[in-house]
XYZ file of C-alpha atoms in Angstrom:
659
model
C 2.534 -25.039 18.533
C -0.883 -24.554 16.855
C -3.690 -22.404 17.398
C -6.454 -20.381 15.941
C -6.220 -16.907 14.635
C -8.735 -15.984 16.966
C -6.893 -17.097 19.825
C -7.135 -20.174 22.151
C -5.773 -23.781 22.189
C -7.086 -25.974 19.814
C -7.111 -29.515 20.522
C -7.168 -32.284 17.616
C -10.861 -32.920 17.765
C -11.685 -29.232 17.878
C -9.390 -28.538 14.746
C -11.216 -31.236 13.048
C -14.576 -29.503 13.641
C -12.991 -25.939 13.088
C -12.214 -27.045 9.475
C -15.390 -28.341 8.194
C -16.482 -27.807 4.530
C -16.981 -24.474 3.353
C -20.529 -23.370 3.193
C -22.773 -20.313 2.364
C -22.694 -17.962 5.380
C -25.520 -18.363 7.657
C -23.950 -15.862 10.394
C -23.354 -12.422 8.872
C -19.585 -11.378 8.696
C -18.189 -8.544 10.397
C -17.391 -5.617 8.055
C -13.714 -5.965 6.856
C -11.176 -3.572 8.490
C -10.298 -0.652 6.245
C -6.655 -0.686 5.076
C -5.121 2.137 6.994
C -6.907 1.047 10.231
C -4.601 0.084 13.338
C -5.300 -3.591 13.713
C -5.359 -4.927 17.236
C -5.803 -1.228 19.114
C -7.930 -0.919 21.969
C -10.821 1.628 22.044
C -9.757 5.280 23.062
C -11.927 5.651 25.758
C -15.710 5.591 26.673
C -18.008 7.551 24.245
C -19.837 10.547 25.888
C -22.971 10.129 24.014
C -24.325 6.888 22.400
C -25.890 8.082 19.231
C -28.095 5.636 17.168
C -25.970 4.279 14.194
C -28.792 4.872 11.780
C -30.314 8.199 12.559
C -28.881 9.763 9.528
C -31.233 7.871 7.677
C -35.056 7.998 7.171
C -37.353 5.097 7.711
C -38.456 5.509 4.076
C -34.651 5.252 3.097
C -34.243 2.011 4.957
C -37.223 0.513 3.570
C -36.785 1.413 -0.086
C -33.158 -0.133 0.303
C -34.871 -3.383 1.246
C -34.992 -3.453 4.920
C -37.838 -5.240 6.542
C -40.319 -2.709 8.038
C -40.919 -4.706 11.068
C -37.494 -4.206 12.168
C -37.086 -0.489 12.152
C -38.019 -0.129 15.784
C -35.213 -2.323 17.060
C -32.704 -0.723 14.368
C -33.479 2.892 15.735
C -32.236 1.613 19.025
C -28.955 0.232 17.906
C -26.034 2.378 19.087
C -22.892 0.415 18.609
C -21.387 -2.321 16.064
C -21.822 -5.373 18.292
C -25.479 -4.609 18.510
C -25.783 -4.316 14.630
C -23.802 -7.536 14.236
C -26.138 -9.327 16.621
C -29.240 -8.250 14.408
C -27.202 -9.242 11.239
C -26.977 -12.687 12.294
C -30.712 -13.275 12.595
C -32.129 -10.579 10.105
C -33.221 -11.483 6.354
C -29.753 -11.111 4.456
C -30.853 -8.121 2.175
C -31.586 -6.401 5.350
C -28.385 -7.277 6.883
C -26.186 -6.313 3.593
C -28.101 -2.944 3.340
C -27.501 -2.114 7.267
C -23.701 -3.310 7.240
C -23.114 -1.463 3.815
C -24.575 2.000 5.427
C -22.337 1.565 8.357
C -19.203 1.301 6.414
C -20.133 4.673 5.100
C -21.780 3.855 1.734
C -24.395 6.357 0.697
C -28.080 5.520 0.122
C -27.344 5.872 -3.617
C -24.384 3.356 -3.857
C -26.291 0.985 -1.587
C -29.171 1.047 -3.889
C -26.890 0.516 -6.808
C -24.499 -2.155 -5.723
C -26.931 -4.052 -3.004
C -30.409 -3.402 -3.306
C -30.725 -3.391 -7.348
C -29.018 -6.592 -8.044
C -31.144 -8.822 -5.550
C -34.542 -9.713 -6.738
C -36.268 -12.596 -5.168
C -37.716 -15.336 -7.313
C -40.775 -15.583 -5.002
C -42.224 -13.440 -2.508
C -40.317 -13.362 1.091
C -42.400 -13.243 4.322
C -40.670 -10.580 6.082
C -42.003 -12.023 9.698
C -40.576 -15.393 9.242
C -37.333 -14.968 10.868
C -36.610 -18.718 11.003
C -36.683 -18.973 7.166
C -34.507 -16.052 7.186
C -31.660 -17.682 9.291
C -32.087 -20.726 7.182
C -31.955 -18.675 4.020
C -28.448 -19.213 2.295
C -25.945 -16.003 1.689
C -28.105 -13.853 0.165
C -31.882 -12.820 -0.322
C -31.615 -13.908 -4.337
C -32.460 -17.615 -3.943
C -31.404 -18.343 -7.444
C -27.815 -16.916 -6.637
C -27.355 -18.564 -3.525
C -28.502 -21.912 -5.205
C -25.995 -21.509 -7.851
C -23.310 -20.808 -5.240
C -24.326 -23.925 -3.339
C -24.585 -26.105 -6.029
C -21.015 -25.085 -7.343
C -19.617 -25.647 -4.069
C -20.627 -28.990 -4.497
C -18.938 -29.872 -7.671
C -15.758 -30.341 -8.780
C -12.809 -27.532 -7.868
C -12.207 -27.246 -11.885
C -16.155 -25.994 -12.015
C -15.526 -23.682 -9.204
C -12.416 -22.160 -10.902
C -14.780 -20.556 -13.559
C -17.642 -19.943 -11.672
C -19.021 -16.482 -12.184
C -21.440 -15.078 -9.385
C -24.619 -13.850 -11.403
C -24.545 -10.432 -9.893
C -21.434 -9.947 -11.897
C -22.707 -10.947 -15.250
C -23.553 -7.276 -16.227
C -19.815 -6.491 -16.077
C -19.247 -9.149 -18.545
C -21.834 -8.362 -21.298
C -21.716 -4.528 -20.934
C -20.685 -2.793 -23.993
C -18.147 -0.113 -22.849
C -16.984 3.234 -24.717
C -13.281 2.788 -23.971
C -10.932 1.378 -21.650
C -12.846 -0.071 -18.225
C -11.524 -1.249 -15.174
C -12.890 -3.812 -12.483
C -11.148 -3.660 -9.256
C -11.865 -5.593 -5.887
C -10.311 -7.314 -3.084
C -9.626 -10.775 -2.546
C -11.801 -13.269 -3.615
C -14.226 -10.928 -5.509
C -13.878 -12.983 -8.570
C -11.916 -10.356 -10.481
C -10.159 -13.148 -12.670
C -13.355 -14.895 -13.249
C -14.719 -11.747 -14.618
C -11.692 -11.411 -17.103
C -12.046 -14.937 -18.311
C -15.939 -14.480 -18.896
C -15.429 -11.013 -20.435
C -12.727 -12.503 -22.749
C -15.186 -15.452 -23.663
C -17.780 -13.185 -24.126
C -15.841 -11.211 -26.604
C -14.894 -14.467 -28.397
C -18.334 -15.627 -28.794
C -19.188 -12.231 -30.596
C -16.680 -12.626 -33.088
C -17.370 -13.570 -36.718
C -16.089 -17.103 -38.150
C -12.270 -16.997 -38.725
C -8.979 -18.659 -37.451
C -7.248 -15.665 -36.406
C -6.656 -14.294 -32.729
C -8.072 -10.970 -32.595
C -8.475 -10.994 -28.794
C -5.739 -10.525 -26.041
C -5.862 -12.244 -22.787
C -2.730 -11.499 -20.905
C -1.218 -11.466 -17.383
C 2.030 -10.655 -15.622
C 3.609 -14.012 -15.226
C 3.957 -17.467 -17.153
C 2.375 -19.721 -14.770
C -0.607 -17.690 -14.285
C -0.895 -17.430 -18.142
C -0.943 -21.209 -18.175
C -3.756 -21.349 -15.434
C -5.561 -18.793 -17.406
C -5.303 -21.072 -20.439
C -6.497 -24.097 -18.656
C -9.471 -22.158 -16.801
C -10.538 -20.652 -20.185
C -10.365 -23.968 -22.009
C -12.706 -25.296 -19.314
C -15.006 -22.474 -19.706
C -15.570 -21.970 -23.314
C -14.147 -25.133 -25.200
C -11.377 -25.293 -27.920
C -12.859 -23.779 -30.621
C -13.092 -20.358 -28.720
C -9.734 -20.690 -27.066
C -8.132 -20.848 -30.435
C -9.412 -17.310 -31.313
C -7.898 -15.982 -28.152
C -4.067 -15.325 -27.468
C -3.462 -16.145 -24.013
C 0.026 -15.216 -23.113
C 2.024 -13.424 -20.171
C 2.945 -9.940 -21.019
C 6.851 -10.337 -21.247
C 6.411 -13.296 -23.684
C 4.205 -11.293 -25.621
C 6.645 -8.252 -25.647
C 9.238 -10.794 -26.696
C 7.336 -11.626 -29.568
C 6.886 -8.137 -30.817
C 10.814 -7.606 -30.561
C 11.380 -11.084 -32.383
C 9.006 -10.016 -35.276
C 10.885 -6.826 -35.693
C 14.504 -8.623 -35.600
C 15.933 -7.055 -32.637
C 16.394 -9.908 -30.565
C 18.932 -11.433 -32.611
C 22.347 -12.171 -30.946
C 20.660 -10.858 -27.554
C 20.343 -12.690 -24.594
C 17.767 -11.603 -21.945
C 19.183 -11.197 -18.215
C 16.737 -10.788 -15.196
C 16.670 -7.759 -12.901
C 19.014 -9.442 -10.351
C 21.704 -9.773 -12.955
C 20.867 -6.171 -14.220
C 21.661 -4.840 -10.690
C 25.016 -6.638 -10.540
C 25.922 -5.192 -13.731
C 25.164 -1.698 -12.526
C 27.241 -2.526 -9.236
C 30.395 -3.473 -11.507
C 29.955 -0.379 -13.581
C 29.620 2.061 -10.646
C 32.860 0.236 -8.953
C 34.769 0.812 -12.224
C 33.734 4.668 -12.664
C 33.985 5.289 -8.981
C 30.192 6.241 -8.723
C 29.111 6.657 -5.088
C 26.181 9.064 -4.800
C 23.707 6.286 -5.784
C 23.655 2.755 -5.217
C 22.917 -0.046 -7.799
C 19.714 -0.899 -6.739
C 18.433 2.731 -6.562
C 19.705 3.352 -10.481
C 18.714 -0.007 -11.659
C 15.209 0.846 -10.456
C 15.265 4.608 -11.736
C 16.604 3.180 -15.198
C 13.664 0.522 -15.151
C 10.779 1.829 -13.709
C 11.049 5.649 -15.183
C 13.430 5.770 -18.111
C 12.341 2.165 -19.836
C 9.065 2.395 -17.985
C 7.906 5.509 -19.553
C 9.777 4.866 -23.010
C 11.771 8.086 -22.637
C 13.996 8.485 -25.492
C 16.105 11.576 -24.709
C 17.696 13.282 -21.950
C 15.105 16.092 -22.195
C 12.248 13.526 -21.929
C 13.701 12.466 -18.899
C 14.087 15.859 -17.342
C 10.404 16.364 -17.740
C 9.279 12.879 -16.464
C 7.079 12.570 -13.392
C 8.784 9.695 -10.772
C 5.628 8.263 -8.964
C 6.748 5.890 -6.395
C 10.235 6.400 -6.386
C 10.627 8.523 -3.181
C 14.110 9.905 -3.406
C 13.947 13.310 -5.137
C 16.358 14.426 -8.198
C 17.391 17.939 -9.002
C 18.082 18.814 -12.542
C 21.898 18.063 -11.923
C 21.057 14.674 -10.260
C 18.889 13.892 -13.315
C 21.618 15.220 -15.735
C 24.440 12.623 -13.856
C 21.602 9.594 -13.924
C 21.225 10.121 -17.515
C 24.960 10.096 -18.443
C 25.165 7.007 -16.160
C 22.076 5.271 -18.033
C 23.788 5.774 -21.382
C 26.878 4.680 -20.109
C 25.023 1.295 -18.696
C 23.101 0.801 -21.764
C 26.252 0.706 -23.964
C 27.618 -1.687 -21.629
C 24.751 -4.036 -22.233
C 24.998 -3.803 -25.981
C 28.666 -4.550 -25.849
C 27.830 -7.633 -24.158
C 25.276 -8.392 -26.285
C 22.462 -8.619 -23.435
C 19.601 -6.673 -22.479
C 16.933 -6.874 -19.751
C 13.186 -7.660 -19.703
C 12.292 -3.896 -19.247
C 14.482 -2.975 -22.180
C 12.505 -5.695 -24.197
C 8.999 -4.196 -23.013
C 10.273 -0.482 -24.122
C 11.412 -1.740 -27.380
C 8.242 -3.601 -27.784
C 6.037 -0.477 -26.837
C 7.939 1.543 -29.415
C 7.793 -0.883 -32.190
C 3.704 -1.137 -31.710
C 3.292 2.553 -31.361
C 5.208 2.719 -34.804
C 2.759 0.152 -35.866
C -0.372 2.220 -34.842
C 1.033 5.409 -36.376
C 1.287 3.738 -39.599
C -2.299 2.499 -39.395
C -3.574 6.139 -38.398
C -1.450 7.414 -41.425
C -2.777 4.756 -43.880
C -6.331 5.994 -42.893
C -7.471 2.490 -44.457
C -5.446 2.809 -47.554
C -3.104 -0.028 -48.715
C 0.551 0.981 -48.644
C 2.913 0.926 -51.391
C 3.650 -2.720 -50.912
C -0.017 -3.410 -51.261
C -0.346 -4.179 -47.515
C -2.960 -2.625 -45.421
C -1.732 -1.681 -41.874
C -3.878 -2.794 -39.010
C -3.830 -2.954 -35.092
C -2.721 -6.230 -33.590
C -5.765 -7.034 -31.608
C -9.494 -5.879 -31.627
C -9.914 -6.445 -27.933
C -7.346 -6.711 -24.873
C -8.275 -8.126 -21.599
C -5.934 -7.836 -18.640
C -5.769 -9.536 -15.542
C -3.416 -8.685 -12.521
C -3.257 -5.366 -14.117
C -1.373 -3.642 -11.001
C 2.005 -5.617 -11.725
C 2.387 -4.342 -15.470
C 5.059 -1.352 -15.611
C 4.382 1.671 -17.764
C 6.114 0.254 -20.994
C 3.478 -2.679 -20.936
C 0.607 -0.329 -20.939
C 2.115 1.700 -23.870
C 2.741 -1.416 -25.817
C -0.928 -2.656 -25.004
C -2.526 0.792 -25.896
C -0.657 0.837 -29.285
C -2.110 -2.776 -29.819
C -5.500 -2.014 -30.193
C -7.690 0.886 -31.732
C -8.871 3.284 -29.279
C -12.683 3.053 -28.838
C -15.564 0.629 -27.998
C -14.597 -2.210 -25.673
C -11.099 -1.676 -26.721
C -9.127 -2.623 -23.271
C -10.661 -4.442 -20.066
C -8.800 -4.615 -17.233
C -8.843 -6.157 -13.470
C -6.645 -5.578 -10.472
C -6.067 -4.802 -7.330
C -3.144 -2.892 -5.806
C -3.360 -4.272 -2.299
C -1.927 -7.341 -4.300
C 1.111 -5.450 -6.396
C 4.429 -7.417 -5.693
C 6.531 -5.583 -7.949
C 7.473 -2.427 -8.249
C 5.312 -0.726 -10.786
C 3.622 2.180 -10.133
C 1.428 3.580 -12.986
C -1.313 6.307 -13.462
C -3.148 4.817 -16.396
C -4.702 8.118 -17.881
C -1.080 9.437 -18.360
C -0.590 6.338 -20.537
C -3.501 6.614 -22.597
C -5.846 4.310 -21.110
C -8.573 6.623 -19.935
C -10.832 4.536 -17.606
C -12.893 7.685 -16.092
C -16.401 6.983 -15.888
C -15.749 3.251 -16.615
C -14.793 1.670 -13.356
C -16.290 -0.771 -11.193
C -15.394 -1.839 -7.573
C -16.311 -5.447 -6.275
C -16.828 -5.556 -2.538
C -18.642 -8.962 -2.315
C -16.032 -11.652 -1.707
C -17.641 -15.267 -2.640
C -14.353 -17.004 -3.366
C -12.588 -16.996 0.101
C -14.380 -17.525 3.546
C -15.077 -14.697 5.697
C -12.718 -15.878 8.387
C -9.741 -15.985 5.954
C -10.806 -12.610 4.429
C -10.783 -11.042 7.908
C -7.487 -12.555 8.608
C -5.876 -11.308 5.498
C -7.028 -8.187 5.529
C -5.636 -7.407 8.792
C -2.264 -8.358 7.526
C -2.536 -4.986 5.573
C -3.297 -2.661 8.601
C -1.323 0.708 8.393
C -0.606 0.529 4.630
C -1.991 3.117 1.863
C -2.681 1.785 -1.848
C -3.281 3.767 -4.883
C -6.139 2.907 -7.573
C -3.853 2.850 -10.958
C -5.483 6.412 -11.919
C -3.967 8.933 -9.297
C -6.252 7.973 -6.494
C -6.157 6.320 -3.221
C -8.067 2.661 -2.843
C -9.013 0.834 0.288
C -10.515 -2.333 1.224
C -13.227 -0.692 3.911
C -16.574 -2.550 3.485
C -15.644 -5.807 1.884
C -17.322 -8.919 3.216
C -17.704 -12.564 2.307
C -20.635 -14.980 1.356
C -18.814 -18.002 2.539
C -18.056 -19.249 6.225
C -15.583 -21.723 7.117
C -13.050 -22.679 9.766
C -10.848 -20.051 11.334
C -7.379 -19.764 9.828
C -4.617 -21.975 11.883
C -1.345 -20.116 13.301
C 1.374 -22.688 14.282
C 5.009 -21.646 15.633
C 7.958 -23.904 15.668
C 11.550 -23.578 17.056
C 13.407 -24.714 13.937
C 12.683 -25.104 10.209
C 12.597 -28.684 10.818
C 10.111 -28.620 13.210
C 8.166 -26.448 11.055
C 8.106 -29.010 8.215
C 6.597 -31.322 10.616
C 3.879 -28.723 11.295
C 3.178 -28.329 7.446
C 2.590 -32.184 7.002
C 0.816 -32.820 10.093
C -1.483 -29.913 9.195
C -2.360 -31.515 5.894
C -2.732 -34.886 7.680
C -5.578 -33.309 9.881
C -7.256 -31.567 7.065
C -7.530 -35.063 5.314
C -8.801 -36.725 8.421
C -11.398 -33.804 9.086
C -12.456 -34.009 5.531
C -15.820 -35.635 4.160
C -13.802 -37.612 1.836
C -14.636 -35.679 -1.471
C -11.240 -34.330 -1.489
C -7.864 -35.226 -0.956
C -4.057 -33.851 -0.318
C -3.402 -35.408 -3.535
C -6.070 -34.117 -5.887
C -4.104 -30.957 -6.505
C -6.471 -28.587 -4.368
C -3.985 -28.192 -1.393
C -0.920 -26.100 -1.510
C 1.997 -24.973 0.353
C 3.883 -21.549 -0.183
C 7.263 -20.467 1.217
C 9.421 -17.581 0.781
C 12.366 -18.897 -0.767
C 13.205 -21.437 -3.569
C 15.364 -23.295 -0.956
C 12.455 -23.812 1.008
C 10.210 -25.201 -1.753
C 12.729 -27.906 -2.225
C 12.798 -28.533 1.554
C 8.946 -28.888 1.698
C 8.986 -31.146 -1.390
C 11.569 -33.408 0.109
C 9.821 -33.737 3.367
C 6.377 -34.092 2.175
C 7.474 -36.916 0.094
C 9.484 -38.629 2.676
C 6.004 -38.417 4.801
C 4.488 -40.266 2.169
C 2.539 -37.114 0.636
C 2.812 -36.566 -2.979
C 4.063 -33.066 -3.440
C 4.456 -30.899 -6.895
C 6.590 -28.084 -7.411
C 4.870 -25.240 -9.110
C 7.246 -23.966 -11.928
C 7.042 -20.681 -14.005
C 4.745 -22.448 -16.193
C 2.474 -23.941 -13.556
C 2.566 -27.582 -11.315
C 4.860 -29.998 -13.321
C 2.634 -32.592 -13.285
C -0.898 -33.015 -12.285
C -2.176 -34.001 -8.751
C -0.448 -33.922 -5.628
C 0.089 -30.923 -3.110
C 1.210 -28.088 -4.983
C 4.530 -26.362 -3.440
C 6.040 -22.988 -4.707
C 7.335 -19.587 -3.563
C 4.654 -17.094 -2.980
C 5.364 -15.331 -5.995
C 4.081 -18.527 -7.818
C 0.815 -18.121 -6.364
C -0.592 -14.879 -7.792
C -3.875 -15.211 -9.142
C -4.178 -18.996 -8.212
C -7.028 -20.773 -6.142
C -6.844 -23.716 -3.882
C -9.016 -25.129 -1.522
C -6.565 -25.155 1.416
C -3.454 -23.063 1.569
C -0.348 -23.615 4.102
C 2.066 -20.299 4.240
C 5.531 -21.644 5.852
C 8.276 -19.733 6.712
C 6.385 -16.726 7.925
C 9.166 -15.692 10.148
C 10.873 -12.292 10.833
C 13.896 -11.977 8.690
C 11.869 -13.919 5.599
C 8.756 -11.935 5.714
C 9.534 -9.325 4.749
C 13.306 -9.888 3.673
C 16.084 -9.342 6.105
C 17.599 -7.371 3.320
C 14.837 -4.898 3.385
C 16.106 -3.577 6.868
C 19.390 -2.093 5.548
C 17.126 0.863 3.811
C 15.552 1.876 7.009
C 18.047 4.358 7.809
C 19.562 5.195 4.306
C 16.344 5.516 2.381
C 13.268 5.499 4.573
C 11.037 5.792 1.390
C 12.244 2.794 -0.232
C 12.093 0.918 3.310
C 8.517 1.835 3.487
C 8.074 0.671 -0.360
C 9.775 -2.832 0.287
C 8.109 -3.716 3.467
C 4.718 -2.896 1.310
C 5.675 -5.059 -1.304
C 6.307 -8.097 1.045
C 3.594 -7.211 3.052
C 1.295 -7.550 -0.274
C 2.968 -10.877 -1.081
C 2.077 -12.297 2.293
C -1.524 -10.989 1.585
C -1.500 -12.491 -1.873
C -0.572 -15.843 -0.344
C -3.080 -15.710 2.350
C -6.146 -15.151 -0.131
C -5.402 -17.889 -2.466
C -7.119 -20.370 -0.094
C -11.164 -20.930 -0.382
C -11.917 -23.156 2.550
C -8.915 -23.339 4.957
C -5.689 -21.197 5.860
C -2.605 -22.240 7.996
C 0.289 -19.673 8.645
C 3.465 -21.453 10.125
C 6.604 -19.894 11.410
C 10.059 -20.816 13.227
C 11.713 -18.607 15.562
C 10.292 -15.198 15.884
C 7.006 -14.621 13.771
C 7.066 -12.105 10.599
C 6.068 -8.566 12.306
C 3.095 -8.230 10.052
C 1.820 -11.276 11.618
C 2.662 -9.776 15.148
C 0.902 -6.629 14.223
C -2.151 -8.341 13.081
C -2.542 -10.526 16.110
C -1.110 -8.403 18.966
C -4.198 -9.074 21.208
C -4.647 -12.597 19.961
C -1.099 -14.142 21.113
C -2.011 -17.661 22.502
C -0.376 -20.933 23.401
C -1.309 -24.114 22.050
C -0.810 -27.703 21.910
C 1.801 -29.644 19.831
C 0.690 -30.768 16.541
C 1.877 -34.602 15.945
C 1.911 -36.649 13.220
């Protein structure tokens, strides 16, 4: 059963028309729902008084921001959002941008800085020419929009390194210290990071060293960054930048120190099993293995705590369950017993590797400071590992990672540049950057204009987050209110099946529909279409089914797709930071999204239950926002509760999609 996210049955012909080639938006999107809003709720009642939406702003305020003066009388009569959106469809785009931003709650000063100032028309615009305004692409900035239109017509590889001209200032700016760029899906954070690394590399004096670090959380995303960076700057500058995922970097540091010899690294699941075995041996019943494994990894190792006293003083952000001093004493004793157990077995975890690397780099930084520019007794001159550090997907790094990075570069101008979005956090790493020596106060920018995914996909994805709250990596809260997209495309497709086998047919059928509805410039086999599912076993099923259906399918492994071309298939975790023209999310069923194991925490540990659900919700959100042009979400059996919440009022029956 297939239907659009906005309800209604979709015939084959209608589906083909829905999934037209993406284009710059001619009709202005609705403001995105703020995270924390209730999606799908009905109005609470009739308004007693309908007041003009813009009565708080003078005519001069509006004109100074770029509103067309001839529209002021009409604007003064707008009393609800429907009327505002109706005007936004036909008004010049700068007028629409300004009015929508003000309606979203931004101040005059914020709108001036983020909406009006970046917009400079190359030629005079006739404010009375509304026909031209409707035809004018995406924004008032003709050159910007021409660039956007042009790149949409080029190869997808070209698109993957395209920087929106209004973001150039973030790339080229000189920062007095650590700087952060945050933003919602499709706002180009990764592209900003890539161009920032290229900008810093271009300023380097001649040499063959790698004084710039470009890092991210996982291996396949690091591989994607390297491929994109090569397309962006060419081989010479690529050779001046160390592009590596954060755990591999930590392993390198530990290896150089000789600490990794005769030790085998185990993953988090194996660590939990070791905790469970130890707790059974000692008869400990106060805490379960999952809680202690997380406490040890996130608090003790994450904060590089070296003693029982340090642990007593430590903050425990995001941990939920409070611990008394006596509790902490008992936990510390268990931690010491556990680490000895791992030492005796000759194994350690990735968290231990990161913690050891952080201490090693901190010692190195201390030696640099102590040497004060003078050679040591051995004749060597201690120096920091890098001149500049650029971090992508910053929300997923743990505190030990940040301590390691802070120690790798001298504090000062252009030292650390990071991009991230806590709404896309899919690992339990909660940090306050200021407490880790990464002070970003006064050097933060927030991107609110999405130009890498359509407004239809953006709206759908944001509804998945309704009801959750998120931090800003620095002790405050963050939200996605006011986000909007420059692109317009087809409505996302929702499809339901009785069984997983039936859902596989939906997946292959949707790929065929997209192929038949295309303009011939792309195909399912060119690597720009992907399928993501919750589990590794489901990946294998999808690959097998697609190949049997005559569709080339390539699994995304730890280092990216195993070969070029084909439809890429992977678990949702593999899609962090990646971009595709079209994405199918399969297996979005209850018991899979969120994971069935999460339900066991609902009564015994409500805080953890909330955190685990939020993590799985963010994972679905990440998957949904990987698509630029088209998105389809399928499930079998009961849909994920995240979908049910997002489309409570938009349940629809559809027609069968047949191959």
